Amino acid sequence: MLYAYRSFDRQWVLPDARVINQPNPELWRARGARQVFLTAPHDRAPSSAPSLTLSALIPDLHHYSGRGGRTFPSWADADGLSSSIRGPLLSHWTETLGRAPGAEDMLADIAAVGAHPGYVERFRADLGTPGLRIPLTADAALFDEAVELGRRVVWLHTFGERFADPSHGRPADAPRLAPERRPRVPAAGAIPSAPEGMPDQLAYDDAKQRLIVGTGCIEPVPPQVWRYEVSGKQVLVQWFSYRRKHRERPLIGDRRKASPLGDIQPDHWLAEYATELLNVLNVLGLLVELEPQAADLLARICAGPLLTQQALEASGAFFPEGHSPARAAPQGALPGFGAEAAN
């Protein structure tokens, strides 16, 4: 099955706890058709681009940028009936806005505010202390605007698998740029599928706005898409590093070599690689187009009325200091979970 290995990088995994390192039973149990997983840095501040990313798939421990982080499922259950957002926060926001925001609306609002470079640029000094602080608007009109923008952001991050709505330009399919801006493989730029032509280098031609994949190429690819980062990790470079001809890893940890399982890999460029690379390029291109709108909305939200920390604390929206929600016992949602796997 597919899972979210890194931000904007979907890879295959065997869904069995006996072959997965440190599987999280709670995340697997919450996996469902409506679920959206939000990932963000936990012990460090985001350095560039989106401060959070989203996925419809189970995320890897290092999904956000390859260096740890936290995962926040939007729903506490697989059926999408129990929101992960605390009741007191929902109640307080309902009272403030004059109507009840849904759990998906609140997720969309957070995505609109935090999943773009403008958030990091605006709050860089504050982010010196790890942990994201998302400004929550108390203005109903701004909230509606954020929800509409955020739904598109979630739709893009999940490759069209969540928040699809054709009437709002979000078809239930892989997102695509307008035809005149859509990246494609030109007739003379086919990426070889034979083993001897397996790409090992990824480069970029600024003048031609061309992504060079081995001896093949894709165009047009705007410079902003080529340079798109998630907290210092260039998305396209990282994506390609897991699919290039030579994928040797440096010695890690206690100097042990990587698992021999890493040697089992395709010896040629797969058709699915080309398809997925085009998917990623379209998603990043559409996200880049949204950045000015998102930055403008964030500025107006910050200039308007906000839910204050004092009001949220008084409403019981935060857990008391030293308290954390109870963790339910694993239910064996992932094959191979036994008593030893749950400990």
XYZ file of C-alpha atoms in Angstrom:
343
model
C 0.000 0.000 0.000
C 1.018 3.619 -0.435
C 2.084 5.706 2.525
C 3.405 9.227 2.994
C 7.163 8.758 3.232
C 8.065 12.452 3.055
C 6.134 15.626 2.300
C 4.874 15.300 -1.294
C 6.545 11.883 -1.601
C 4.318 8.806 -1.659
C 6.029 5.426 -1.537
C 5.106 1.785 -1.043
C 5.125 0.024 2.315
C 4.243 -3.458 3.558
C 1.397 -2.837 6.051
C 2.671 -5.287 8.653
C 4.056 -4.315 12.062
C 6.557 -7.165 11.881
C 8.499 -5.372 9.145
C 7.841 -1.726 10.070
C 10.179 0.049 12.450
C 8.203 1.619 15.318
C 4.670 1.549 13.843
C 2.171 3.767 15.637
C -0.986 1.725 16.317
C -3.096 4.811 17.006
C -2.395 6.292 13.585
C -3.117 3.005 11.838
C -6.349 2.605 13.766
C -7.438 6.121 12.749
C -6.769 5.559 9.043
C -9.975 6.068 7.059
C -11.583 7.534 3.954
C -12.009 10.989 5.557
C -8.795 11.126 7.540
C -6.192 13.835 6.971
C -2.866 13.699 8.801
C -1.140 16.996 9.559
C 2.611 16.816 10.203
C 4.807 19.564 11.611
C 8.186 19.999 13.315
C 8.172 19.437 17.055
C 11.611 20.076 18.538
C 12.810 22.661 16.028
C 11.397 25.579 14.092
C 10.556 25.335 10.382
C 13.219 27.171 8.407
C 11.434 27.722 5.105
C 8.281 27.201 3.050
C 5.249 25.522 4.686
C 5.359 25.156 8.452
C 3.141 22.089 8.155
C 2.187 19.569 5.500
C -0.780 17.255 5.105
C -1.461 13.772 3.798
C -4.368 11.403 3.272
C -1.952 8.507 3.808
C -0.299 7.161 6.950
C 2.772 9.381 7.413
C 6.289 8.237 8.167
C 7.860 9.264 11.481
C 10.051 11.697 9.522
C 7.364 12.724 7.028
C 7.545 16.492 7.439
C 11.158 17.061 6.356
C 13.113 13.903 7.128
C 13.994 14.982 10.678
C 11.274 13.829 13.030
C 8.176 15.824 13.878
C 4.649 15.273 15.133
C 1.547 13.903 13.434
C -1.931 15.241 14.171
C -4.855 13.266 12.687
C -7.895 15.423 11.988
C -10.198 12.632 13.164
C -9.775 10.463 16.255
C -11.446 7.491 14.554
C -11.352 5.771 11.175
C -14.971 6.623 10.338
C -14.476 10.373 10.649
C -17.121 10.757 13.347
C -15.024 11.951 16.281
C -12.985 15.120 15.788
C -9.486 15.364 17.226
C -10.178 19.013 18.066
C -11.203 19.521 21.665
C -14.854 20.213 22.392
C -14.220 23.391 24.429
C -12.308 24.934 21.516
C -15.134 24.092 19.119
C -17.654 25.542 21.560
C -15.708 28.751 22.087
C -15.158 29.265 18.379
C -18.854 28.578 17.724
C -19.801 31.282 20.207
C -17.304 33.703 18.661
C -18.246 33.120 15.009
C -21.969 32.834 15.616
C -22.141 29.379 14.044
C -20.520 25.999 14.529
C -17.380 25.377 12.466
C -16.957 21.762 11.423
C -13.819 19.787 12.168
C -12.857 19.875 8.489
C -13.406 23.643 8.426
C -10.998 24.064 11.315
C -8.387 21.885 9.615
C -8.781 23.950 6.445
C -8.358 27.174 8.428
C -5.109 25.894 9.951
C -3.859 24.796 6.518
C -4.629 28.199 5.000
C -2.759 30.009 7.768
C 0.293 27.784 8.200
C 0.965 25.775 5.034
C 2.803 28.460 3.047
C 6.105 30.389 3.242
C 4.398 33.577 4.420
C 3.721 32.076 7.839
C 7.392 31.260 8.447
C 8.519 34.643 7.128
C 6.051 36.552 9.297
C 6.723 34.668 12.526
C 10.377 33.703 12.083
C 11.464 35.463 15.297
C 8.662 33.856 17.312
C 9.455 30.429 15.881
C 12.804 30.515 17.657
C 10.865 28.649 20.333
C 9.825 25.319 18.745
C 6.141 24.621 18.317
C 3.682 26.206 15.914
C 1.274 28.863 17.160
C -1.553 29.372 14.694
C -3.524 32.650 14.890
C -7.251 31.856 14.923
C -9.491 34.540 13.493
C -12.595 35.715 15.329
C -13.952 37.293 12.131
C -16.559 35.077 10.456
C -15.899 36.454 6.965
C -12.145 35.901 7.252
C -12.781 32.426 8.624
C -14.927 31.563 5.597
C -12.206 32.859 3.288
C -9.571 30.826 5.114
C -11.702 27.683 4.954
C -12.145 27.976 1.189
C -8.433 28.564 0.635
C -7.472 25.863 3.128
C -9.680 23.269 1.493
C -7.774 23.836 -1.725
C -4.469 23.532 0.148
C -5.531 20.213 1.698
C -6.775 19.005 -1.697
C -3.362 19.772 -3.174
C -1.282 18.279 -0.352
C -3.324 15.070 -0.563
C -3.023 14.871 -4.369
C -6.771 15.335 -4.804
C -7.763 12.553 -2.389
C -9.392 14.821 0.206
C -11.728 17.825 0.049
C -12.577 17.248 -3.604
C -15.380 19.493 -4.876
C -15.649 19.926 -8.666
C -17.963 22.916 -8.244
C -15.079 24.733 -6.519
C -12.390 23.660 -8.970
C -11.236 20.661 -6.949
C -11.998 17.513 -8.989
C -11.606 14.083 -7.406
C -8.461 13.453 -9.404
C -4.785 14.357 -9.463
C -4.529 18.186 -9.453
C -3.410 19.757 -12.705
C -2.168 23.205 -13.672
C -3.811 25.073 -16.539
C -2.823 23.497 -19.898
C -0.485 26.327 -20.870
C 1.459 25.983 -17.591
C 1.243 22.223 -17.209
C 4.597 20.366 -17.105
C 5.055 17.669 -19.710
C 7.717 15.417 -21.177
C 8.542 16.785 -24.656
C 8.924 14.401 -27.576
C 12.695 14.755 -27.530
C 12.933 14.549 -23.740
C 11.674 11.062 -22.945
C 13.284 9.558 -19.860
C 14.829 6.210 -20.893
C 13.187 3.113 -19.444
C 16.084 0.737 -20.177
C 18.459 -0.125 -17.295
C 21.429 1.530 -19.007
C 19.475 4.784 -19.182
C 18.414 4.820 -15.525
C 18.721 8.490 -14.424
C 21.284 9.288 -11.769
C 21.363 13.090 -11.962
C 18.687 15.733 -11.492
C 19.408 19.266 -12.700
C 17.592 22.440 -13.667
C 17.916 24.875 -16.561
C 16.707 28.298 -15.377
C 16.711 29.845 -18.832
C 14.504 27.131 -20.333
C 12.565 26.388 -17.122
C 13.416 22.760 -17.712
C 13.856 19.955 -15.190
C 16.583 17.628 -16.454
C 16.133 13.994 -15.386
C 19.156 12.039 -16.555
C 19.056 12.340 -20.348
C 15.357 13.241 -20.323
C 13.534 16.384 -19.281
C 10.234 17.921 -18.207
C 9.044 21.435 -19.031
C 7.869 24.020 -18.156
C 8.949 23.942 -14.511
C 9.067 27.405 -12.878
C 12.097 28.246 -10.701
C 9.864 28.493 -7.612
C 8.794 24.880 -8.117
C 12.373 23.680 -8.582
C 13.443 25.480 -5.388
C 10.375 24.539 -3.331
C 11.511 23.497 0.150
C 10.043 22.026 3.290
C 12.167 23.321 6.164
C 15.416 23.303 4.214
C 14.765 20.120 2.237
C 14.374 20.737 -1.497
C 11.355 18.604 -2.360
C 12.289 17.589 -5.911
C 15.905 16.781 -5.045
C 14.835 14.677 -2.077
C 12.092 12.948 -4.096
C 14.555 12.013 -6.846
C 17.191 10.775 -4.382
C 14.969 7.795 -3.530
C 14.492 6.840 -7.198
C 17.834 7.518 -8.849
C 20.150 4.790 -10.103
C 22.572 4.945 -7.185
C 20.901 5.289 -3.802
C 23.740 4.591 -1.419
C 23.168 5.948 2.059
C 25.879 7.284 4.361
C 26.744 5.311 7.453
C 24.401 6.281 10.265
C 23.994 5.956 14.002
C 26.424 3.409 15.372
C 28.118 3.123 11.960
C 26.029 0.167 10.894
C 25.355 -0.161 7.199
C 21.840 0.333 5.906
C 19.681 -2.777 5.626
C 20.388 -5.103 2.665
C 16.703 -4.699 1.848
C 17.724 -1.347 0.404
C 19.513 -3.199 -2.386
C 16.189 -4.549 -3.653
C 15.095 -1.807 -6.012
C 14.180 -1.285 -9.674
C 17.072 -1.275 -12.130
C 15.268 1.065 -14.534
C 13.078 4.166 -14.519
C 9.514 3.008 -13.919
C 6.523 4.484 -15.732
C 4.974 5.181 -12.329
C 8.001 7.354 -11.467
C 7.288 9.625 -14.429
C 3.582 9.797 -13.606
C 4.208 10.595 -9.961
C 6.858 13.190 -10.767
C 4.350 14.996 -12.978
C 1.821 14.783 -10.135
C 4.308 16.372 -7.728
C 5.239 19.125 -10.190
C 1.587 20.039 -10.724
C 0.866 20.100 -6.984
C 3.894 22.264 -6.199
C 3.084 24.585 -9.090
C -0.463 25.110 -7.851
C 0.746 25.676 -4.289
C 3.208 28.313 -5.500
C 0.341 30.091 -7.252
C -1.578 30.253 -3.957
C 1.275 31.779 -1.938
C 0.472 35.495 -2.539
C -3.193 34.913 -1.672
C -2.260 33.000 1.483
C 0.219 35.664 2.633
C -2.364 38.413 2.100
C -5.009 36.474 4.020
C -2.612 35.850 6.912
C -1.836 39.573 7.120
C -5.535 40.444 7.283
C -6.215 37.748 9.887
C -3.403 39.046 12.100
C -4.678 42.617 11.711
C -8.208 41.633 12.705
C -9.825 40.181 15.833
C -8.299 36.924 17.078
C -9.146 34.264 19.614
C -6.898 35.180 22.526
C -4.896 32.797 24.651
C -6.627 34.066 27.772
C -10.090 33.406 26.351
C -9.105 29.953 25.149
C -7.611 29.054 28.521
C -10.756 30.255 30.279
C -12.913 28.139 27.958
C -10.924 24.989 28.761
C -9.629 24.671 25.202
C -6.164 23.697 26.461
C -5.243 20.667 28.521
C -4.204 21.579 32.066
C -0.457 21.729 32.627
C 1.023 18.250 32.992
C -2.096 16.556 31.624
C -2.287 14.593 28.398
C -5.235 12.729 26.890
C -5.525 9.027 27.633
C -4.075 6.744 25.001
C -6.395 3.964 23.921
C -5.096 0.413 23.812
C -4.122 -0.852 20.350
C -6.857 -2.781 18.578
C -4.682 -4.690 16.115
C -5.586 -2.457 13.176
C -2.228 -3.262 11.600
C -1.393 -6.942 10.990
C 1.380 -8.170 13.245
C 0.536 -6.068 16.284
C 0.866 -8.166 19.399
C 1.502 -7.370 23.036
C 5.195 -6.836 22.406
C 4.545 -4.492 19.456
C 2.259 -2.301 21.530
C 4.801 -1.681 24.274
